Structures are given as C-alpha cells and as structure tokens.
PDB file of C-alpha atoms in Angstrom:
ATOM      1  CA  UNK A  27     -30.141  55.007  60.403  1.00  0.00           C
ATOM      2  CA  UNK A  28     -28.122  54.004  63.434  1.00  0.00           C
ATOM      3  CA  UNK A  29     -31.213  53.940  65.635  1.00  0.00           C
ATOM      4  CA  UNK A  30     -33.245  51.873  63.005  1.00  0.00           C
ATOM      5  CA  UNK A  31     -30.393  48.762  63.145  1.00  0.00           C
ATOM      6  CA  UNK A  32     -30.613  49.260  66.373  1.00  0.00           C
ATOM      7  CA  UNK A  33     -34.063  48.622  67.212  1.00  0.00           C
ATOM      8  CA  UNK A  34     -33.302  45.510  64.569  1.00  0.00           C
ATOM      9  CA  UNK A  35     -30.289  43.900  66.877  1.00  0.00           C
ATOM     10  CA  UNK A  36     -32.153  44.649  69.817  1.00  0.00           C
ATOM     11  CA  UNK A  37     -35.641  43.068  68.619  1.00  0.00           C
ATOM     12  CA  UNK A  38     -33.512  40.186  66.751  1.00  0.00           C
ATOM     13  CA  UNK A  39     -31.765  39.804  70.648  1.00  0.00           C
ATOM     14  CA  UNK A  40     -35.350  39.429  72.318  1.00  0.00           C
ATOM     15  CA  UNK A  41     -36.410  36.678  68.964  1.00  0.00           C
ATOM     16  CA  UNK A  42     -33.100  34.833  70.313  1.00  0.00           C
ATOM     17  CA  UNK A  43     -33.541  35.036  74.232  1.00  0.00           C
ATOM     18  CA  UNK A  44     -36.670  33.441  73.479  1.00  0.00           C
ATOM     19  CA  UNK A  45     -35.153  30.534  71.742  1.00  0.00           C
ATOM     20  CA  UNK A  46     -32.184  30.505  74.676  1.00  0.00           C
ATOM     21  CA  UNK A  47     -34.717  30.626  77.946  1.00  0.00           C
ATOM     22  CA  UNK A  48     -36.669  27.057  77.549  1.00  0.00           C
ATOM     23  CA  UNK A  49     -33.697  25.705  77.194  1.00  0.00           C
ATOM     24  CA  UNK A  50     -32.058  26.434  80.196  1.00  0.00           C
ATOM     25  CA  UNK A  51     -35.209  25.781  81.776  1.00  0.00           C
ATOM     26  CA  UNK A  52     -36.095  29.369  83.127  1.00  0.00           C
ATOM     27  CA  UNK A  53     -39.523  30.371  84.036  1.00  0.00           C
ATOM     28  CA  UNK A  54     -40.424  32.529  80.965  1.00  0.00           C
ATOM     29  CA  UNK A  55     -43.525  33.931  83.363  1.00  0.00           C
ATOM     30  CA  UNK A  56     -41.084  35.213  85.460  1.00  0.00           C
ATOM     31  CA  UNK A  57     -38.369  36.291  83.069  1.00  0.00           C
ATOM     32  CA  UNK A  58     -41.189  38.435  81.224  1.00  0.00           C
ATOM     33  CA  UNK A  59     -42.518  40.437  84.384  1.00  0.00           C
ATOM     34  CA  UNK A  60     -38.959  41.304  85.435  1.00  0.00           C
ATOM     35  CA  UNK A  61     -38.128  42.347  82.041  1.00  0.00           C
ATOM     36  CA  UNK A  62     -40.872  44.901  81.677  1.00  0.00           C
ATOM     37  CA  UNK A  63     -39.601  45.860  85.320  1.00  0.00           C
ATOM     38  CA  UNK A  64     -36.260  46.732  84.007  1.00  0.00           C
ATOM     39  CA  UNK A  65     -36.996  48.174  80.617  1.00  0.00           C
ATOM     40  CA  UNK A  66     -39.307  50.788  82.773  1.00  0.00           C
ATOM     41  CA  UNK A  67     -36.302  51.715  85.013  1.00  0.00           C
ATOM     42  CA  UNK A  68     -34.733  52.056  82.171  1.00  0.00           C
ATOM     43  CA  UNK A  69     -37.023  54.504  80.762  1.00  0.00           C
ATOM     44  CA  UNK A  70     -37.158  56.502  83.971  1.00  0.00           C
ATOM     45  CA  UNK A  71     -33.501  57.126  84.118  1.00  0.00           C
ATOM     46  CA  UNK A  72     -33.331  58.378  80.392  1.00  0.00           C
ATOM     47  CA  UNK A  73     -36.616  60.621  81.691  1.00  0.00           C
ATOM     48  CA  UNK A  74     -34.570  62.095  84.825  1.00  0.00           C
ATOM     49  CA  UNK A  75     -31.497  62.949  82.154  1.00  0.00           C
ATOM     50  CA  UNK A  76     -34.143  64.920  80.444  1.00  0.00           C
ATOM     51  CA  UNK A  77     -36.007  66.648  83.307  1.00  0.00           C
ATOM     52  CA  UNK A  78     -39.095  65.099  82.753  1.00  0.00           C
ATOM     53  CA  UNK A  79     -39.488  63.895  86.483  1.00  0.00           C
ATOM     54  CA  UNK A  80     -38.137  66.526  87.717  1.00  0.00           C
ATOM     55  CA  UNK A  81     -40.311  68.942  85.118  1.00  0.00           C
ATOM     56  CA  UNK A  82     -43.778  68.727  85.073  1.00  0.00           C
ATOM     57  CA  UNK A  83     -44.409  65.147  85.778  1.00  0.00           C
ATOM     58  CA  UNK A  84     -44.657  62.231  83.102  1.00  0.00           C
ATOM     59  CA  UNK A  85     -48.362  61.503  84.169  1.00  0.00           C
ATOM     60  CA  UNK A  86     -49.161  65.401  82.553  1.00  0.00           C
ATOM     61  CA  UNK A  87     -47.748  63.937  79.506  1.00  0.00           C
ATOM     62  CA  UNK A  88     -50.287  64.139  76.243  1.00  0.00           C
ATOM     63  CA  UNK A  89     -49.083  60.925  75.578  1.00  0.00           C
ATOM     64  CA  UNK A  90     -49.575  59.234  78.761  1.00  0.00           C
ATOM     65  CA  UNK A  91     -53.020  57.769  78.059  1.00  0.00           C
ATOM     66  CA  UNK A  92     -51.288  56.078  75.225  1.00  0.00           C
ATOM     67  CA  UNK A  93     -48.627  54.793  76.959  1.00  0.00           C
ATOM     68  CA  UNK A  94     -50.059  53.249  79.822  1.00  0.00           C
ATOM     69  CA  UNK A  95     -53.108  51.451  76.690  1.00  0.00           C
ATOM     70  CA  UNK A  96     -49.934  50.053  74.677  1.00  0.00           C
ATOM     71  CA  UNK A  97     -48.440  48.901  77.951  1.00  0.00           C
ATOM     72  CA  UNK A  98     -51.256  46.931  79.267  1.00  0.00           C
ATOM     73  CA  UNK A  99     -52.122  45.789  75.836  1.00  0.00           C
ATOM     74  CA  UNK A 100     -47.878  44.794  75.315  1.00  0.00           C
ATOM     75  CA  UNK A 101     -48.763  41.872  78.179  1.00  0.00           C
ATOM     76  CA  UNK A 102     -52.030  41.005  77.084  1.00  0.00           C
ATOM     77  CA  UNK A 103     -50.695  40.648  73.317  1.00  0.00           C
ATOM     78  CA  UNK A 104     -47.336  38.073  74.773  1.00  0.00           C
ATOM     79  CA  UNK A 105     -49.948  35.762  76.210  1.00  0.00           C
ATOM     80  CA  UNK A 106     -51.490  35.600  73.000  1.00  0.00           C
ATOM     81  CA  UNK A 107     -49.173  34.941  71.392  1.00  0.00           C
ATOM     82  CA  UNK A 108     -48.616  31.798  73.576  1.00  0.00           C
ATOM     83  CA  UNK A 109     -51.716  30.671  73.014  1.00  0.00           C
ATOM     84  CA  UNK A 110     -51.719  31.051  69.297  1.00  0.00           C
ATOM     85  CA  UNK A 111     -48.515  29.016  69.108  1.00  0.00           C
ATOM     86  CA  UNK A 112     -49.806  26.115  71.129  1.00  0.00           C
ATOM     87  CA  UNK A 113     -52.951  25.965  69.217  1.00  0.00           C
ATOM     88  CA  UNK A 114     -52.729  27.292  65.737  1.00  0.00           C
ATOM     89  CA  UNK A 115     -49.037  27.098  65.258  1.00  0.00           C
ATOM     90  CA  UNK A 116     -45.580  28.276  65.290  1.00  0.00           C
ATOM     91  CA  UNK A 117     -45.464  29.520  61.448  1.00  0.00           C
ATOM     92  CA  UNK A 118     -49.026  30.897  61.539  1.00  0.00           C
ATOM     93  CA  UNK A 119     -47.928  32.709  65.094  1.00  0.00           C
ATOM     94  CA  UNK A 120     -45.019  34.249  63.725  1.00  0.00           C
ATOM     95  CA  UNK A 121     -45.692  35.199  60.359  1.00  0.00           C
ATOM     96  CA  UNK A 122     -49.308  36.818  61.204  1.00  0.00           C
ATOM     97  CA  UNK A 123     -47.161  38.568  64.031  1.00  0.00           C
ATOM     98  CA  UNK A 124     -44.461  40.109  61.380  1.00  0.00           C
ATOM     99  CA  UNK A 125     -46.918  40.419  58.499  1.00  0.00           C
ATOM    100  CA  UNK A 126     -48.870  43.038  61.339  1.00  0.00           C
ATOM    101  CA  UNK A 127     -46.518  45.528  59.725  1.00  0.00           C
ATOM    102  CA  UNK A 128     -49.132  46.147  56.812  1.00  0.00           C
ATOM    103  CA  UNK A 129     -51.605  47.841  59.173  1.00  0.00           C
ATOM    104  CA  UNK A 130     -48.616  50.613  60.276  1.00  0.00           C
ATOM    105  CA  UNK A 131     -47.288  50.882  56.534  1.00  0.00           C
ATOM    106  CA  UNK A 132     -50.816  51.375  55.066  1.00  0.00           C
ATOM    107  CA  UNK A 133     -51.906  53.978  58.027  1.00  0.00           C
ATOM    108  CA  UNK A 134     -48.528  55.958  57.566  1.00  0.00           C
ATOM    109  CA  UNK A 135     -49.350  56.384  53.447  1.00  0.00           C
ATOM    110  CA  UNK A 136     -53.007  57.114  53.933  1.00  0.00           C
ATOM    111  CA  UNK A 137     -53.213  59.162  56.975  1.00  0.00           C
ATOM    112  CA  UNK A 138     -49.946  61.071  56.275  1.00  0.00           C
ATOM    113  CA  UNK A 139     -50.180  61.124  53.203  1.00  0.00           C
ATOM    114  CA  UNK A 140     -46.856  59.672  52.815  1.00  0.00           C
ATOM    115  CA  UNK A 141     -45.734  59.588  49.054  1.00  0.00           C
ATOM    116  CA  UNK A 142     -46.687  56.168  47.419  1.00  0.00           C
ATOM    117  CA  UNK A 143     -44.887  55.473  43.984  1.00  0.00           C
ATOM    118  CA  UNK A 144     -43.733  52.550  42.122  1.00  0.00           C
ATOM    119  CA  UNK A 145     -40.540  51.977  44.065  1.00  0.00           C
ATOM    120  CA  UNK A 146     -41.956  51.740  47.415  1.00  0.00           C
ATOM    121  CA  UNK A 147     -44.757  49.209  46.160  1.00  0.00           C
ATOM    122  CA  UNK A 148     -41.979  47.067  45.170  1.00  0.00           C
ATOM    123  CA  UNK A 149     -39.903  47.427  47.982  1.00  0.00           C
ATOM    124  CA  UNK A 150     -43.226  46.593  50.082  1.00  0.00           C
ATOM    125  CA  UNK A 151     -44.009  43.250  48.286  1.00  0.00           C
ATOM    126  CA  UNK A 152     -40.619  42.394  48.563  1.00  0.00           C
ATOM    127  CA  UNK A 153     -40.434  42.716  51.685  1.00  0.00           C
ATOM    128  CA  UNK A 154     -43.740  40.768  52.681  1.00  0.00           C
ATOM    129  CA  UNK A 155     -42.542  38.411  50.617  1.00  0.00           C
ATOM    130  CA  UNK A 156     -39.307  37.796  52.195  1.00  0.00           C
ATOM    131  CA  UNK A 157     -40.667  37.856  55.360  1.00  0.00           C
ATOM    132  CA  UNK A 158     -42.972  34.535  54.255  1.00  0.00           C
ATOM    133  CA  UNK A 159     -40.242  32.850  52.748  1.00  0.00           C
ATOM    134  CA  UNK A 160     -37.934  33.583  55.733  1.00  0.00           C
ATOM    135  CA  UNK A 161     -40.481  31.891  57.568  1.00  0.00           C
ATOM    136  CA  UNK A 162     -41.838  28.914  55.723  1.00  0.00           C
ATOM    137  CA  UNK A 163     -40.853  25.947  57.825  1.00  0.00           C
ATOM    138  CA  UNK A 164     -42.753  22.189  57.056  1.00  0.00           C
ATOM    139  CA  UNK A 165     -46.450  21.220  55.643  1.00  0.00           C
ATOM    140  CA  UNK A 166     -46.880  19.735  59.527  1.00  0.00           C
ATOM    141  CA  UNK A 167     -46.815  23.161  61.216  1.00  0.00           C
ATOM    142  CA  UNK A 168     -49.585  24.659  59.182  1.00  0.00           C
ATOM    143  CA  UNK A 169     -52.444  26.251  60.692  1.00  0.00           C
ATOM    144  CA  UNK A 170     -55.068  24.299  62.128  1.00  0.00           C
ATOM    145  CA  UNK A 171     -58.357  25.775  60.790  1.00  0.00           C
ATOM    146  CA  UNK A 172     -60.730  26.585  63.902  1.00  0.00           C
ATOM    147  CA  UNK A 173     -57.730  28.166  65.876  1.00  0.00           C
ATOM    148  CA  UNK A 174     -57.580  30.830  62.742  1.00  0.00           C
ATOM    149  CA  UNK A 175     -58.922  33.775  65.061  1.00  0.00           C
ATOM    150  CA  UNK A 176     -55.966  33.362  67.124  1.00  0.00           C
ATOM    151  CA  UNK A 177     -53.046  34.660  64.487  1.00  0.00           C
ATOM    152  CA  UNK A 178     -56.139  36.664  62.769  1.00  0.00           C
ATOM    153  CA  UNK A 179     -56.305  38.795  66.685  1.00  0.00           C
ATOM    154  CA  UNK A 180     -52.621  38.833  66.377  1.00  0.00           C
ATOM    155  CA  UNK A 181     -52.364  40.554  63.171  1.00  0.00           C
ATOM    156  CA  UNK A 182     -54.786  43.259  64.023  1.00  0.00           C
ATOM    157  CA  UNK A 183     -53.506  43.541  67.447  1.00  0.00           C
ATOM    158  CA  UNK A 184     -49.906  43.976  66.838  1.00  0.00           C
ATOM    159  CA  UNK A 185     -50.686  46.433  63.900  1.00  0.00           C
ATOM    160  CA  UNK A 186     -53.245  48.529  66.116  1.00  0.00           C
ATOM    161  CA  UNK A 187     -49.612  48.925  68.741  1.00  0.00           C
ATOM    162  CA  UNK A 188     -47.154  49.615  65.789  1.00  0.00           C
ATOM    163  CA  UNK A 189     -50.166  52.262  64.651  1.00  0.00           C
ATOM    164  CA  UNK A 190     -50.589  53.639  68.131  1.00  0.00           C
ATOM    165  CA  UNK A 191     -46.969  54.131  68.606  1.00  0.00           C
ATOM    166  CA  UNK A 192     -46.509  56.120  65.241  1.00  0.00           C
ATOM    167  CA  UNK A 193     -49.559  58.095  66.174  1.00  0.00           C
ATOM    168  CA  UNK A 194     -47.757  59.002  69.202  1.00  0.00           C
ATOM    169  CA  UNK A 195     -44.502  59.689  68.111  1.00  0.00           C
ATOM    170  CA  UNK A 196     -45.959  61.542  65.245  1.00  0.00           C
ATOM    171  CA  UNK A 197     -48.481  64.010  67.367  1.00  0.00           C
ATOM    172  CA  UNK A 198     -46.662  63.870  70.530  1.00  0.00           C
ATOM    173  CA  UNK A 199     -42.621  62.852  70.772  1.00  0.00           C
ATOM    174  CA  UNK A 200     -39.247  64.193  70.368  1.00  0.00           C
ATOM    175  CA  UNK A 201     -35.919  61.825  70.956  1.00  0.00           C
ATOM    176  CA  UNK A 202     -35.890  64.008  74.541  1.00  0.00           C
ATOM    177  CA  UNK A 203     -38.763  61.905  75.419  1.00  0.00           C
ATOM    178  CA  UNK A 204     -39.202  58.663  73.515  1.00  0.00           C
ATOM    179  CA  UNK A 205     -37.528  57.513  76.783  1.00  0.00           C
ATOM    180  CA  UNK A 206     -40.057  58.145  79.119  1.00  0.00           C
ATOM    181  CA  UNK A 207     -42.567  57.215  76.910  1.00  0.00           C
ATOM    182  CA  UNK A 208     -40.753  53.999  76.150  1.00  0.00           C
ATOM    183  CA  UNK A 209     -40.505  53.629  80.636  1.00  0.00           C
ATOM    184  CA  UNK A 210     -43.840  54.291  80.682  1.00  0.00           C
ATOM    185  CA  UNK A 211     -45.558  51.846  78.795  1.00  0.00           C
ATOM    186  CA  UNK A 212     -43.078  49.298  80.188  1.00  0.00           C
ATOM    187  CA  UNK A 213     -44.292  50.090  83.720  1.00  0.00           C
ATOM    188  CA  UNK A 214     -47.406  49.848  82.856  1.00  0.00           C
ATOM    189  CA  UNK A 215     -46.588  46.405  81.429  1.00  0.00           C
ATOM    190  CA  UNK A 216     -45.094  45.599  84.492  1.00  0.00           C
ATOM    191  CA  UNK A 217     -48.268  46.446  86.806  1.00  0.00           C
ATOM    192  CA  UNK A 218     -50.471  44.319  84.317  1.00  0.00           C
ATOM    193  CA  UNK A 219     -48.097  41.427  85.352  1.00  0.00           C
ATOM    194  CA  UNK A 220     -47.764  41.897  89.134  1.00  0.00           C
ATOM    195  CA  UNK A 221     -51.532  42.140  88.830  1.00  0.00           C
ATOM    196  CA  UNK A 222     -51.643  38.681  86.927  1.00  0.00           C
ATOM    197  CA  UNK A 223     -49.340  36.987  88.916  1.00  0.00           C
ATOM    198  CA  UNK A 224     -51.188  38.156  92.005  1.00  0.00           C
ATOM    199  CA  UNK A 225     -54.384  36.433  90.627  1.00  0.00           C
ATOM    200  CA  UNK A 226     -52.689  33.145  89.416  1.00  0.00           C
ATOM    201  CA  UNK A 227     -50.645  33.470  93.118  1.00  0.00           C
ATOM    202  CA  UNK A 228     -47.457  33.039  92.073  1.00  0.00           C
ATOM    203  CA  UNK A 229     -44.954  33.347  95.068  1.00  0.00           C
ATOM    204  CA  UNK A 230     -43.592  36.590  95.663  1.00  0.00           C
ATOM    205  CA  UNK A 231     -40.042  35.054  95.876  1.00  0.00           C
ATOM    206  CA  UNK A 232     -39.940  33.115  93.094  1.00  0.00           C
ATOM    207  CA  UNK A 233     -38.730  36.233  91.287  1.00  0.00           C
ATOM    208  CA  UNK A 234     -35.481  36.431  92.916  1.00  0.00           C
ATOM    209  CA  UNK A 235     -33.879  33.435  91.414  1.00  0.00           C
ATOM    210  CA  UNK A 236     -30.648  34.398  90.207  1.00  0.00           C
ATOM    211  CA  UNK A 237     -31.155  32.699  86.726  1.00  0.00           C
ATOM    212  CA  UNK A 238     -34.439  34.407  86.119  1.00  0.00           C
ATOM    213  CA  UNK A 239     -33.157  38.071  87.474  1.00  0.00           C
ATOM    214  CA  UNK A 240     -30.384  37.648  85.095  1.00  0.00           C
ATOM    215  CA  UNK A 241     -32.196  36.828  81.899  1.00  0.00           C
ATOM    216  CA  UNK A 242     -34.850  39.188  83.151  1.00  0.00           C
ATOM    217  CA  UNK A 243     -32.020  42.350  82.756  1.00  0.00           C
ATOM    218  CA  UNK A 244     -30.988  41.146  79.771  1.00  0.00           C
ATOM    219  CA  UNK A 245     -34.197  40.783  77.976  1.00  0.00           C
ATOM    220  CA  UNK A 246     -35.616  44.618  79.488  1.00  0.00           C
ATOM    221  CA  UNK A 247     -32.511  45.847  78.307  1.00  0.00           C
ATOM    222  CA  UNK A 248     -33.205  44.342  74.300  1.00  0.00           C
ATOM    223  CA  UNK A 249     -36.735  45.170  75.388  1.00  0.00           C
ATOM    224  CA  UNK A 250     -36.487  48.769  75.873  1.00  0.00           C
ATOM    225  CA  UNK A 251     -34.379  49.028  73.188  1.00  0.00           C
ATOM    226  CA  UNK A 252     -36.652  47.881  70.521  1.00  0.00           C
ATOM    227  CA  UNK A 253     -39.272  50.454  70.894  1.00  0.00           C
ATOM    228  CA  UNK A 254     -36.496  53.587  72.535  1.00  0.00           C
ATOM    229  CA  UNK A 255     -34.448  53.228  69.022  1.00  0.00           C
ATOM    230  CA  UNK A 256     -37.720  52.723  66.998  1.00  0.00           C
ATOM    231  CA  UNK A 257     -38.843  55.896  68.302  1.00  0.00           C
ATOM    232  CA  UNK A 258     -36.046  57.481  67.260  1.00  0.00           C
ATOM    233  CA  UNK A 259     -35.762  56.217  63.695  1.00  0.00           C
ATOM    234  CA  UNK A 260     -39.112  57.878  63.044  1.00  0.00           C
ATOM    235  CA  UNK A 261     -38.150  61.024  64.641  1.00  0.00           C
ATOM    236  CA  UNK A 262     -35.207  61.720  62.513  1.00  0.00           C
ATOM    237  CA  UNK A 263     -37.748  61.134  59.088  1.00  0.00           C
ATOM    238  CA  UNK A 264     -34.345  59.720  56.896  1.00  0.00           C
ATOM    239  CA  UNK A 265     -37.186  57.474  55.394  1.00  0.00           C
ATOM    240  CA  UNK A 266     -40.805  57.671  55.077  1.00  0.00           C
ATOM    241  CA  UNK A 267     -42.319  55.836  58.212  1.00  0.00           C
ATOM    242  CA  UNK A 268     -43.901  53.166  55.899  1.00  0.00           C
ATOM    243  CA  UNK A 269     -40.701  52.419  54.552  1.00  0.00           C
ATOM    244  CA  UNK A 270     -38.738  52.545  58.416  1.00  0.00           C
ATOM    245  CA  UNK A 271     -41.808  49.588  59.071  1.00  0.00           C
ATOM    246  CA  UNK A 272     -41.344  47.755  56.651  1.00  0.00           C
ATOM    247  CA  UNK A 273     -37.209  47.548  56.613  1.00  0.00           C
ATOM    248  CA  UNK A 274     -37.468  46.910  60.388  1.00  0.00           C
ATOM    249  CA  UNK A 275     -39.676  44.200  59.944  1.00  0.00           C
ATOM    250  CA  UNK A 276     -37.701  42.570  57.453  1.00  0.00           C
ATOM    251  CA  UNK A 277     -34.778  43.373  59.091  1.00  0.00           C
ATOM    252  CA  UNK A 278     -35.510  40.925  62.240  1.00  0.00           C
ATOM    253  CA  UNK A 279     -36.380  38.304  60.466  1.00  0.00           C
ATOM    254  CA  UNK A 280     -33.626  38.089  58.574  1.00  0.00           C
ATOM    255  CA  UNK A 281     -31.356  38.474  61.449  1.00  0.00           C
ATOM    256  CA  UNK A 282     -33.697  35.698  63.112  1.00  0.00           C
ATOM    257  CA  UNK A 283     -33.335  33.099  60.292  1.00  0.00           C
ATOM    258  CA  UNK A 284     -29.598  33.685  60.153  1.00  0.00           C
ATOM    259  CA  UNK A 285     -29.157  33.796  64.251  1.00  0.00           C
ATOM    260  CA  UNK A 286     -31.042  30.090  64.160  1.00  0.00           C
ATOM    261  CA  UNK A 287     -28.718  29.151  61.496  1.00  0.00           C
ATOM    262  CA  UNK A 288     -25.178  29.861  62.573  1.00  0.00           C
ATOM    263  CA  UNK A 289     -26.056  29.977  66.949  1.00  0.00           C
ATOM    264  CA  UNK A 290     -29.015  27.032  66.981  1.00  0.00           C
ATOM    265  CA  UNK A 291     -27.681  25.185  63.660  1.00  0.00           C
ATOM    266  CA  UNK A 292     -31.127  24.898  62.506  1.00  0.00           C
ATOM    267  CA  UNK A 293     -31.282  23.592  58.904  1.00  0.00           C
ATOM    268  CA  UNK A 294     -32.763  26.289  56.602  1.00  0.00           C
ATOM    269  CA  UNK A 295     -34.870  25.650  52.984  1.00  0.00           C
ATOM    270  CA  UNK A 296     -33.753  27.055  49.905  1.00  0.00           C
ATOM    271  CA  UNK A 297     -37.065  29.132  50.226  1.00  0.00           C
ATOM    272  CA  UNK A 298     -36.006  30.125  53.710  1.00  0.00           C
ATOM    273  CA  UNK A 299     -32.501  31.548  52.150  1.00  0.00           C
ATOM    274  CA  UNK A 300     -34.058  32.910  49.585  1.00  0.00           C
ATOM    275  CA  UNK A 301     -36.190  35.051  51.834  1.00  0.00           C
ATOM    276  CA  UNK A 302     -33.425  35.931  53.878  1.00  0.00           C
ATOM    277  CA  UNK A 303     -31.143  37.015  50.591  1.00  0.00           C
TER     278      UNK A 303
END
C-alpha cells in the first residue's frame, strides 16, 4: 500500500513540476532528456544493489525487449502529448491521458481473469467519473473536432504502456528487479532523446545550465519513482491489478486538482470538488 501512494506523490510531483518549469522559464526539452538521464542512473544503482550488473547482464533480461519498446515509446508518447495540447486541448489532453487507465483495468479482468463483481464495477465508474469531474475546466477549452485523433492516439497509446508494463511485471518481475527494469526503459528514453536532439541540433552545452540540471534531478527522481513504486504495488497483489489502476489513477488527479488549488490558487468548480471528494 505504501508503494501504491507512492507512485501517487511521485506522479502527482511530475503533474506539478510541469506546472512549476514554464514558469521559471526552463527549457522543458532539456529538462525532459536529463530527467530520463537521471531516472536511468537511478535504475542502475538499485540494479548493482541487486547483482543484476554484476550477474548475468540486464541486456539477458526476458524483459529487456520490453523495456527498451516502453522506453522509446515513453518519449515518443511526451511529444504527443504536446501536440495534442496545442491543438486539441488541455482538457481533452489530459483527461484522454488519465481515462487510458480503462485499457490496463479491462486487460487485467479479462486476461487474468481477475474477479469482476458488483463492487469493483462501482468502484470503476466512480472512479472514471471522478477523474472527469476533477478535470472539467470551461466550455472554451473543449476539443476542437479535426484534432480528435490526437487525444484518441493518446488514449490507446498510454493504455498499450500501462498494459505492457503489467504484462511485464506479471510474466517477468520481482521487487529485486523492477529497478533495473524501471533504469532500463529510462535509458532507453534517454537515447531516443540524445538521438532527437542530435537531429533538431540542439547544442551539446545547453544541457549544463544549472537551472535545467537541477529541475532535470528532480523530475528523474519523481520520474523513476512513478513506475519503480508502481511496480511494486502490483508485485505485492494487496489488490487486484485492475483495482491498483484504477486507485492510482484517481489518486493523481486528485492530488493534482488539490496541488493547483492550495500551491497555484487556481479557482476550482463545484464539479471539480466534487470529483476530487
């Protein structure tokens, strides 16, 4: 249970980092690349604790393969995401982002035959339905129809990870390694950048700015701990895995909504307290 409100705080920290880095004017290019830079080091120490490295080699992993796909696809999914909020949106952006926890929940009842009754139905809907009214804003931000691809490739892309991930940890991982797979796919996030930045030839040096290296530590360390501690939650099976997606879901948004009310004093709806509650 620990590790699951973990994984919330630390996903809630990256939500509010977000919010923080525009307006202090940091690169948010740079910030990212130097993140996933950390959050593999990260990993890599937890695997050397464990042998791994030393053992026989993270590479002759079984869930390597996986780990480097989620990785690239972690950097190609944050651009997206971009995109989709220039053109189609915040609202539409974040909601099809957090209602992506459907695809998980639904593969962890049918493929694992996870028990479905009454109760979890409920808590389900609930919780979808809190997560919409957390995130209702104004009629102004609503999604401009020919962008709707963009949150549509969202929601199926950000499910297809969260499914990945459980397929992983359910055929593959113990807590001894959610680390180095966790290192992993953030290094492999890392190369996708150095590779981008190397075709949109960003300087080299430009990565050593104090402000960015900063936020960049900060945000790997959130980073890593997201996916480490979600890992772990589904390794200790306190709760069905469809139930562990659906409460950490929730569970950021509401810490989102409140973190924009009390640190960024942004004025909330009823229906936005209502999701929250």
């Amino acid at each position: 249970m620990i590790d699951l409100v973990l994984s919330i705080l630390c996903s809630t920290s990256v939500v509010i980092m977000f919010k923080i880095l525009p307006k202090l004017k940091i690169s948010l290019f740079h910030v990212i690349i130097i993140n996933y830079a950390v959050a593999s080091v990260l990993g890599g120490v937890s695997s050397d604790q464990t042998g791994l490295i030393r053992g026989p080699g993270i590479w002759q992993m079984p869930w390597f393969p996986l780990a480097v796909f989620i990785g690239i696809c972690f950097i190609v999914m944050f651009f997206l995401m971009g995109v989709s909020t220039h053109k189609a949106g915040l609202v539409a952006t974040t909601i099809s982002t957090r209602m992506s926890v459907v695809i998980p929940i639904v593969f962890s009842i049918l493929f694992y035959h996870e028990a479905l009754n009454l109760l979890k139905i409920a808590g389900v809907v609930l919780a979808l339905t809190a997560l919409v009214c957390s995130m209702i804003k104004t009629p102004d931000e609503d999604i401009r129809n020919r962008h709707v691809y963009l949150p549509a490739m969202l929601f199926f892309g950000m499910g297809a990870l969260h499914v990945i991930i459980k397929f992983a940890q359910q055929a593959y991982l113990t807590n001894d390694q959610s680390g180095a797979f966790t290192g992993t796919l953030f290094f492999f996030a890392f190369v996708s950048g150095i590779v981008l930045s190397a075709a949109r030839r960003v300087p080299i040096k430009t990565f050593f700015q104090k402000n960015a290296l900063l936020a960049g530590i900060v945000l790997g360390t959130c980073n890593f701990g997201t996916v480490f501690f979600l890992v772990n939650a589904l390794n200790q099976e306190i709760f069905d895995s469809s139930v562990i997606f659906g409460i950490n879901a929730t569970g950021i948004v509401a810490c989102s909504v409140l973190a924009a009310a009390v640190i960024f004093k942004e004025r909330l709806s009823k229906v936005n307290w209502i999701g929250v509650t």
